[in-house]
Amino acid sequence: MTVSRETPEAPVPAPLETDDDLQLPSPTDGTRVIVVANQKGGVGKTTTAVNLAVAMAQGGLRVLVIDLDPQGNASTALGVEHHEGVAGTYEVVIDGTAINDVVVQSPEAETLSVLPATVNLAGAEVQLVSMVARESRLSKAIGKYLAAAEEQGQPIDYVFLDCPPSLGLLTVNALVAADEILIPIQCEYYALEGVSQLMNTIDVVKGELNDDLEVSTVLLTMFDARTRLAAQVADEVRRHFADQTLRAVIPRSVRISEAPSYGQTVLTYHPDSIGSQCYADAASEIAHRGVR
């Protein structure tokens, strides 16, 4: 892709016209399990996962976030403990512990639960290699958790899976467990670099392990309206993913970057900021796409 680096006078993308007080609709076809994935690092993957999850929960939906990254950044942003000794994703995937036994509520929203990640996950990739049905361990655990929630009369509306920036067995477990893939793509040079390899992995998983998997959503992140580059990258992404790309665009924002250091998402750290409003718009758009 050849793009110009000139800087025109372009307006900052405004949030969509939405009513913040409206409750978001529950999915009509049951729980939506969405994996947030991109092999390329630094694209706002974890930031997108946690902020969308909080926005959904603030909209009245029941949401579970599963942190699959050994760094535990999603756990940090959602204000839950994930130091060594805390049980979480590792115990579920490796030891077969029930999600319900280790899930915790996030202080970010009353209806938001988190399965935290600890540094133990760093060794999970090696341990999974020799395990039976290694690719579907997370899928089975999620299935049991969702069935139990349904029986208790508190069905889960959304599950967000935050993956490490790699295509290893943890990411494959997430792809097998999910119905949908959300790809955050930064509005910078070589934005689509790495996406082709992710798509190849998706095709393999879809053909061998999960026929229902589809790329349902693409979200443009780190949009800088001061550059023509950002607009051209956005146009390029929309050409590649015409039906999947959301209208909402996430801008570059100091508030979004600051929030995790306070153990918060931008929606609670600075709810009036442009970044908070844009993530709320994106969540609303995704939720309404799930109503048929």
mmCIF file of C-alpha atoms in Angstrom:
data_model
loop_
_atom_site.group_PDB
_atom_site.id
_atom_site.type_symbol
_atom_site.label_atom_id
_atom_site.label_comp_id
_atom_site.label_asym_id
_atom_site.label_seq_id
_atom_site.Cartn_x
_atom_site.Cartn_y
_atom_site.Cartn_z
ATOM 1 C CA MET A 1 0.000 0.000 0.000
ATOM 2 C CA THR A 2 1.459 3.356 -1.038
ATOM 3 C CA VAL A 3 0.364 6.306 1.059
ATOM 4 C CA SER A 4 1.270 9.934 1.318
ATOM 5 C CA ARG A 5 2.684 11.385 4.538
ATOM 6 C CA GLU A 6 1.306 14.878 3.965
ATOM 7 C CA THR A 7 -0.762 16.432 6.738
ATOM 8 C CA PRO A 8 -4.038 18.040 5.645
ATOM 9 C CA GLU A 9 -6.450 20.008 7.739
ATOM 10 C CA ALA A 10 -8.726 17.141 8.732
ATOM 11 C CA PRO A 11 -11.304 17.250 11.513
ATOM 12 C CA VAL A 12 -11.034 14.946 14.507
ATOM 13 C CA PRO A 13 -13.588 12.129 14.038
ATOM 14 C CA ALA A 14 -16.586 12.944 16.198
ATOM 15 C CA PRO A 15 -18.393 10.271 18.197
ATOM 16 C CA LEU A 16 -21.524 8.865 16.635
ATOM 17 C CA GLU A 17 -24.872 10.269 17.687
ATOM 18 C CA THR A 18 -26.009 7.886 20.417
ATOM 19 C CA ASP A 19 -28.047 8.063 23.596
ATOM 20 C CA ASP A 20 -25.737 7.103 26.476
ATOM 21 C CA ASP A 21 -28.705 6.385 28.737
ATOM 22 C CA LEU A 22 -30.116 3.644 26.509
ATOM 23 C CA GLN A 23 -29.687 0.046 27.586
ATOM 24 C CA LEU A 24 -27.862 -2.100 25.057
ATOM 25 C CA PRO A 25 -29.844 -4.997 23.563
ATOM 26 C CA SER A 26 -28.987 -8.569 24.498
ATOM 27 C CA PRO A 27 -27.909 -10.822 21.612
ATOM 28 C CA THR A 28 -30.880 -12.594 20.076
ATOM 29 C CA ASP A 29 -28.978 -15.820 19.355
ATOM 30 C CA GLY A 30 -27.497 -16.379 22.811
ATOM 31 C CA THR A 31 -24.051 -15.580 24.176
ATOM 32 C CA ARG A 32 -21.627 -13.990 21.743
ATOM 33 C CA VAL A 33 -18.086 -15.243 22.332
ATOM 34 C CA ILE A 34 -15.656 -12.798 20.736
ATOM 35 C CA VAL A 35 -11.903 -13.215 20.514
ATOM 36 C CA VAL A 36 -9.956 -9.963 20.188
ATOM 37 C CA ALA A 37 -6.891 -10.892 18.192
ATOM 38 C CA ASN A 38 -4.115 -9.428 16.108
ATOM 39 C CA GLN A 39 -0.691 -10.971 15.731
ATOM 40 C CA LYS A 40 0.773 -7.481 15.419
ATOM 41 C CA GLY A 41 1.501 -5.955 18.822
ATOM 42 C CA GLY A 42 0.714 -2.410 19.923
ATOM 43 C CA VAL A 43 -2.567 -2.093 18.030
ATOM 44 C CA GLY A 44 -4.785 -1.479 21.059
ATOM 45 C CA LYS A 45 -5.952 -5.088 21.357
ATOM 46 C CA THR A 46 -6.198 -5.298 25.148
ATOM 47 C CA THR A 47 -7.406 -1.707 25.418
ATOM 48 C CA THR A 48 -10.183 -2.537 22.974
ATOM 49 C CA ALA A 49 -11.190 -5.734 24.778
ATOM 50 C CA VAL A 50 -11.498 -4.156 28.223
ATOM 51 C CA ASN A 51 -13.166 -0.929 27.137
ATOM 52 C CA LEU A 52 -15.750 -2.700 25.007
ATOM 53 C CA ALA A 53 -16.448 -5.076 27.886
ATOM 54 C CA VAL A 54 -17.007 -2.229 30.341
ATOM 55 C CA ALA A 55 -19.164 -0.329 27.852
ATOM 56 C CA MET A 56 -21.316 -3.436 27.361
ATOM 57 C CA ALA A 57 -21.658 -3.930 31.121
ATOM 58 C CA GLN A 58 -22.529 -0.275 31.637
ATOM 59 C CA GLY A 59 -25.235 -0.831 29.040
ATOM 60 C CA GLY A 60 -26.852 -3.433 31.284
ATOM 61 C CA LEU A 61 -25.362 -6.586 29.774
ATOM 62 C CA ARG A 62 -23.643 -9.456 31.571
ATOM 63 C CA VAL A 63 -20.049 -9.749 30.373
ATOM 64 C CA LEU A 64 -17.095 -12.052 31.018
ATOM 65 C CA VAL A 65 -13.520 -11.113 30.090
ATOM 66 C CA ILE A 66 -10.983 -13.922 29.840
ATOM 67 C CA ASP A 67 -7.383 -12.728 30.027
ATOM 68 C CA LEU A 68 -5.148 -15.085 28.034
ATOM 69 C CA ASP A 69 -2.052 -12.879 27.999
ATOM 70 C CA PRO A 70 0.647 -13.798 30.579
ATOM 71 C CA GLN A 71 1.332 -10.080 31.027
ATOM 72 C CA GLY A 72 -2.141 -9.738 32.533
ATOM 73 C CA ASN A 73 -2.759 -6.265 31.121
ATOM 74 C CA ALA A 74 -6.494 -6.840 30.799
ATOM 75 C CA SER A 75 -6.633 -7.898 34.434
ATOM 76 C CA THR A 76 -4.763 -4.742 35.431
ATOM 77 C CA ALA A 77 -7.061 -2.456 33.447
ATOM 78 C CA LEU A 78 -10.132 -4.096 34.976
ATOM 79 C CA GLY A 79 -8.831 -3.641 38.507
ATOM 80 C CA VAL A 80 -8.513 -7.310 39.529
ATOM 81 C CA GLU A 81 -5.635 -9.032 41.338
ATOM 82 C CA HIS A 82 -3.398 -11.164 39.143
ATOM 83 C CA HIS A 83 -0.175 -11.579 41.071
ATOM 84 C CA GLU A 84 1.523 -14.948 41.432
ATOM 85 C CA GLY A 85 -0.651 -17.254 43.506
ATOM 86 C CA VAL A 86 -3.946 -15.899 42.175
ATOM 87 C CA ALA A 87 -5.927 -18.609 40.405
ATOM 88 C CA GLY A 88 -7.243 -17.808 36.957
ATOM 89 C CA THR A 89 -6.883 -18.729 33.298
ATOM 90 C CA TYR A 90 -3.860 -20.971 33.852
ATOM 91 C CA GLU A 91 -5.737 -23.186 36.290
ATOM 92 C CA VAL A 92 -8.722 -23.400 33.934
ATOM 93 C CA VAL A 93 -6.722 -24.311 30.828
ATOM 94 C CA ILE A 94 -4.031 -26.507 32.394
ATOM 95 C CA ASP A 95 -5.610 -27.978 35.551
ATOM 96 C CA GLY A 96 -9.214 -28.158 34.368
ATOM 97 C CA THR A 97 -10.502 -25.879 37.148
ATOM 98 C CA ALA A 98 -14.062 -24.629 36.605
ATOM 99 C CA ILE A 99 -14.244 -20.981 35.543
ATOM 100 C CA ASN A 100 -16.917 -20.349 38.155
ATOM 101 C CA ASP A 101 -14.435 -21.268 40.901
ATOM 102 C CA VAL A 102 -11.847 -18.646 39.961
ATOM 103 C CA VAL A 103 -13.746 -15.844 38.187
ATOM 104 C CA VAL A 104 -13.928 -12.480 40.003
ATOM 105 C CA GLN A 105 -16.077 -9.387 39.668
ATOM 106 C CA SER A 106 -14.440 -6.274 38.259
ATOM 107 C CA PRO A 107 -14.880 -2.996 40.163
ATOM 108 C CA GLU A 108 -15.367 -1.356 36.755
ATOM 109 C CA ALA A 109 -18.972 -2.572 36.431
ATOM 110 C CA GLU A 110 -21.409 -4.608 38.481
ATOM 111 C CA THR A 111 -22.174 -7.113 35.730
ATOM 112 C CA LEU A 112 -18.582 -7.549 34.534
ATOM 113 C CA SER A 113 -16.614 -10.655 35.554
ATOM 114 C CA VAL A 114 -12.965 -11.387 34.853
ATOM 115 C CA LEU A 115 -10.899 -14.547 34.579
ATOM 116 C CA PRO A 116 -7.463 -13.126 35.440
ATOM 117 C CA ALA A 117 -4.109 -14.061 33.945
ATOM 118 C CA THR A 118 -0.877 -14.522 35.887
ATOM 119 C CA VAL A 119 2.728 -15.070 34.830
ATOM 120 C CA ASN A 120 2.092 -18.824 35.092
ATOM 121 C CA LEU A 121 0.453 -18.603 31.681
ATOM 122 C CA ALA A 122 3.897 -18.038 30.152
ATOM 123 C CA GLY A 123 4.578 -21.745 30.548
ATOM 124 C CA ALA A 124 1.153 -22.892 29.428
ATOM 125 C CA GLU A 125 2.098 -23.028 25.745
ATOM 126 C CA VAL A 126 4.718 -25.729 26.440
ATOM 127 C CA GLN A 127 2.469 -27.670 28.817
ATOM 128 C CA LEU A 128 -0.409 -27.715 26.343
ATOM 129 C CA VAL A 129 1.659 -29.426 23.641
ATOM 130 C CA SER A 130 1.406 -32.870 25.240
ATOM 131 C CA MET A 131 -2.198 -32.589 26.449
ATOM 132 C CA VAL A 132 -5.155 -34.429 24.973
ATOM 133 C CA ALA A 133 -7.566 -32.173 23.032
ATOM 134 C CA ARG A 134 -5.178 -29.309 23.728
ATOM 135 C CA GLU A 135 -6.907 -26.901 21.344
ATOM 136 C CA SER A 136 -10.369 -27.203 22.917
ATOM 137 C CA ARG A 137 -9.698 -27.061 26.655
ATOM 138 C CA LEU A 138 -10.834 -23.458 26.982
ATOM 139 C CA SER A 139 -13.879 -24.033 24.783
ATOM 140 C CA LYS A 140 -15.134 -26.825 27.048
ATOM 141 C CA ALA A 141 -14.594 -24.716 30.174
ATOM 142 C CA ILE A 142 -16.495 -21.767 28.698
ATOM 143 C CA GLY A 143 -19.340 -24.042 27.606
ATOM 144 C CA LYS A 144 -19.783 -25.355 31.157
ATOM 145 C CA TYR A 145 -19.650 -21.852 32.625
ATOM 146 C CA LEU A 146 -22.252 -20.487 30.226
ATOM 147 C CA ALA A 147 -24.558 -23.455 30.824
ATOM 148 C CA ALA A 148 -24.341 -22.970 34.596
ATOM 149 C CA ALA A 149 -25.074 -19.243 34.268
ATOM 150 C CA GLU A 150 -28.088 -20.050 32.119
ATOM 151 C CA GLU A 151 -29.401 -22.524 34.706
ATOM 152 C CA GLN A 152 -29.052 -19.884 37.429
ATOM 153 C CA GLY A 153 -31.160 -17.450 35.416
ATOM 154 C CA GLN A 154 -28.233 -15.091 34.832
ATOM 155 C CA PRO A 155 -27.171 -15.788 31.246
ATOM 156 C CA ILE A 156 -23.977 -14.202 29.967
ATOM 157 C CA ASP A 157 -24.453 -11.884 26.987
ATOM 158 C CA TYR A 158 -20.821 -11.455 25.900
ATOM 159 C CA VAL A 159 -17.504 -13.192 26.460
ATOM 160 C CA PHE A 160 -14.405 -11.287 25.369
ATOM 161 C CA LEU A 161 -11.158 -13.222 24.986
ATOM 162 C CA ASP A 162 -7.999 -11.118 25.134
ATOM 163 C CA CYS A 163 -5.137 -12.969 23.441
ATOM 164 C CA PRO A 164 -1.358 -12.566 23.546
ATOM 165 C CA PRO A 165 0.235 -10.991 20.429
ATOM 166 C CA SER A 166 1.164 -14.380 18.974
ATOM 167 C CA LEU A 167 -0.451 -17.308 17.195
ATOM 168 C CA GLY A 168 0.444 -19.991 19.739
ATOM 169 C CA LEU A 169 -1.752 -22.553 21.494
ATOM 170 C CA LEU A 170 -3.348 -20.015 23.841
ATOM 171 C CA THR A 171 -4.575 -18.012 20.862
ATOM 172 C CA VAL A 172 -5.670 -21.207 19.101
ATOM 173 C CA ASN A 173 -7.669 -22.160 22.223
ATOM 174 C CA ALA A 174 -9.376 -18.773 22.039
ATOM 175 C CA LEU A 175 -10.139 -19.182 18.329
ATOM 176 C CA VAL A 176 -11.655 -22.616 18.938
ATOM 177 C CA ALA A 177 -13.773 -21.289 21.818
ATOM 178 C CA ALA A 178 -15.084 -18.222 19.981
ATOM 179 C CA ASP A 179 -17.818 -17.671 17.436
ATOM 180 C CA GLU A 180 -16.492 -14.313 16.282
ATOM 181 C CA ILE A 181 -13.208 -12.502 15.819
ATOM 182 C CA LEU A 182 -12.728 -8.802 16.417
ATOM 183 C CA ILE A 183 -9.560 -7.432 14.827
ATOM 184 C CA PRO A 184 -8.284 -4.054 16.053
ATOM 185 C CA ILE A 185 -6.208 -2.399 13.328
ATOM 186 C CA GLN A 186 -4.143 0.696 14.018
ATOM 187 C CA CYS A 187 -4.331 3.550 11.536
ATOM 188 C CA GLU A 188 -0.609 3.609 10.861
ATOM 189 C CA TYR A 189 1.791 2.541 8.128
ATOM 190 C CA TYR A 190 1.837 -1.231 7.466
ATOM 191 C CA ALA A 191 -1.457 -1.519 9.354
ATOM 192 C CA LEU A 192 -2.438 -4.689 7.515
ATOM 193 C CA GLU A 193 0.951 -6.302 8.066
ATOM 194 C CA GLY A 194 0.442 -9.511 10.004
ATOM 195 C CA VAL A 195 -3.302 -9.595 9.385
ATOM 196 C CA SER A 196 -2.783 -11.937 6.424
ATOM 197 C CA GLN A 197 -1.010 -14.465 8.668
ATOM 198 C CA LEU A 198 -3.813 -14.159 11.214
ATOM 199 C CA MET A 199 -6.342 -14.808 8.439
ATOM 200 C CA ASN A 200 -4.406 -17.926 7.395
ATOM 201 C CA THR A 201 -4.524 -19.206 10.976
ATOM 202 C CA ILE A 202 -8.240 -18.455 11.121
ATOM 203 C CA ASP A 203 -8.781 -20.477 7.930
ATOM 204 C CA VAL A 204 -6.930 -23.451 9.414
ATOM 205 C CA VAL A 205 -8.889 -23.304 12.667
ATOM 206 C CA LYS A 206 -12.135 -22.839 10.772
ATOM 207 C CA GLY A 207 -11.457 -25.834 8.539
ATOM 208 C CA GLU A 208 -10.147 -28.207 11.213
ATOM 209 C CA LEU A 209 -11.468 -27.159 14.632
ATOM 210 C CA ASN A 210 -14.253 -24.566 14.523
ATOM 211 C CA ASP A 211 -16.508 -24.263 11.492
ATOM 212 C CA ASP A 212 -18.543 -21.446 13.077
ATOM 213 C CA LEU A 213 -15.636 -19.025 13.430
ATOM 214 C CA GLU A 214 -15.899 -15.784 11.451
ATOM 215 C CA VAL A 215 -14.352 -12.341 11.358
ATOM 216 C CA SER A 216 -17.370 -10.296 12.388
ATOM 217 C CA THR A 217 -15.793 -7.000 13.425
ATOM 218 C CA VAL A 218 -12.854 -4.777 12.536
ATOM 219 C CA LEU A 219 -12.183 -1.700 14.658
ATOM 220 C CA LEU A 220 -9.890 1.114 13.566
ATOM 221 C CA THR A 221 -7.703 2.303 16.460
ATOM 222 C CA MET A 222 -5.136 5.034 17.109
ATOM 223 C CA PHE A 223 -6.684 7.283 14.468
ATOM 224 C CA ASP A 224 -4.847 10.601 14.148
ATOM 225 C CA ALA A 225 -6.947 12.961 12.070
ATOM 226 C CA ARG A 226 -4.010 15.364 11.689
ATOM 227 C CA THR A 227 -2.428 13.029 9.147
ATOM 228 C CA ARG A 228 -3.544 12.040 5.686
ATOM 229 C CA LEU A 229 -1.879 8.702 6.396
ATOM 230 C CA ALA A 230 -4.528 7.766 8.954
ATOM 231 C CA ALA A 231 -7.381 8.540 6.568
ATOM 232 C CA GLN A 232 -5.770 6.553 3.766
ATOM 233 C CA VAL A 233 -5.100 3.559 6.015
ATOM 234 C CA ALA A 234 -8.728 3.695 7.185
ATOM 235 C CA ASP A 235 -9.894 3.688 3.570
ATOM 236 C CA GLU A 236 -7.634 0.736 2.798
ATOM 237 C CA VAL A 237 -8.967 -1.277 5.755
ATOM 238 C CA ARG A 238 -12.565 -0.496 4.792
ATOM 239 C CA ARG A 239 -11.852 -1.793 1.279
ATOM 240 C CA HIS A 240 -10.494 -5.061 2.664
ATOM 241 C CA PHE A 241 -13.212 -5.470 5.319
ATOM 242 C CA ALA A 242 -16.164 -3.594 3.867
ATOM 243 C CA ASP A 243 -18.887 -5.296 5.904
ATOM 244 C CA GLN A 244 -16.947 -5.900 9.105
ATOM 245 C CA THR A 245 -15.427 -2.461 9.799
ATOM 246 C CA LEU A 246 -17.300 -0.417 12.376
ATOM 247 C CA ARG A 247 -18.269 3.178 11.691
ATOM 248 C CA ALA A 248 -16.912 4.111 15.114
ATOM 249 C CA VAL A 249 -13.192 4.923 15.113
ATOM 250 C CA ILE A 250 -10.943 5.056 18.189
ATOM 251 C CA PRO A 251 -8.659 8.114 18.200
ATOM 252 C CA ARG A 252 -5.198 8.453 19.666
ATOM 253 C CA SER A 253 -5.871 9.590 23.219
ATOM 254 C CA VAL A 254 -3.784 10.372 26.270
ATOM 255 C CA ARG A 255 -6.757 9.491 28.490
ATOM 256 C CA ILE A 256 -7.024 6.006 26.979
ATOM 257 C CA SER A 257 -3.304 5.425 27.571
ATOM 258 C CA GLU A 258 -3.386 6.739 31.147
ATOM 259 C CA ALA A 259 -6.375 4.752 32.401
ATOM 260 C CA PRO A 260 -4.696 1.319 32.928
ATOM 261 C CA SER A 261 -2.072 2.829 35.242
ATOM 262 C CA TYR A 262 -4.948 3.615 37.613
ATOM 263 C CA GLY A 263 -6.414 0.106 37.307
ATOM 264 C CA GLN A 264 -9.283 1.449 35.227
ATOM 265 C CA THR A 265 -10.628 1.668 31.707
ATOM 266 C CA VAL A 266 -11.116 5.048 30.089
ATOM 267 C CA LEU A 267 -14.887 4.715 30.538
ATOM 268 C CA THR A 268 -14.554 5.031 34.310
ATOM 269 C CA TYR A 269 -11.282 6.978 34.450
ATOM 270 C CA HIS A 270 -12.473 9.824 32.216
ATOM 271 C CA PRO A 271 -16.032 9.098 31.032
ATOM 272 C CA ASP A 272 -16.421 12.462 29.286
ATOM 273 C CA SER A 273 -13.339 12.044 27.111
ATOM 274 C CA ILE A 274 -13.514 11.528 23.357
ATOM 275 C CA GLY A 275 -11.899 8.098 23.743
ATOM 276 C CA SER A 276 -14.544 6.970 26.220
ATOM 277 C CA GLN A 277 -17.364 8.155 23.965
ATOM 278 C CA CYS A 278 -15.870 6.421 20.923
ATOM 279 C CA TYR A 279 -15.543 3.082 22.729
ATOM 280 C CA ALA A 280 -19.128 3.436 23.944
ATOM 281 C CA ASP A 281 -20.177 4.044 20.328
ATOM 282 C CA ALA A 282 -18.267 0.978 19.144
ATOM 283 C CA ALA A 283 -19.877 -1.191 21.839
ATOM 284 C CA SER A 284 -23.330 0.064 20.894
ATOM 285 C CA GLU A 285 -22.671 -0.663 17.223
ATOM 286 C CA ILE A 286 -21.504 -4.209 17.998
ATOM 287 C CA ALA A 287 -24.476 -4.845 20.278
ATOM 288 C CA HIS A 288 -27.004 -3.694 17.701
ATOM 289 C CA ARG A 289 -25.347 -5.860 15.056
ATOM 290 C CA GLY A 290 -26.149 -8.840 17.275
ATOM 291 C CA VAL A 291 -29.896 -8.197 17.150
ATOM 292 C CA ARG A 292 -31.729 -9.756 14.222
#
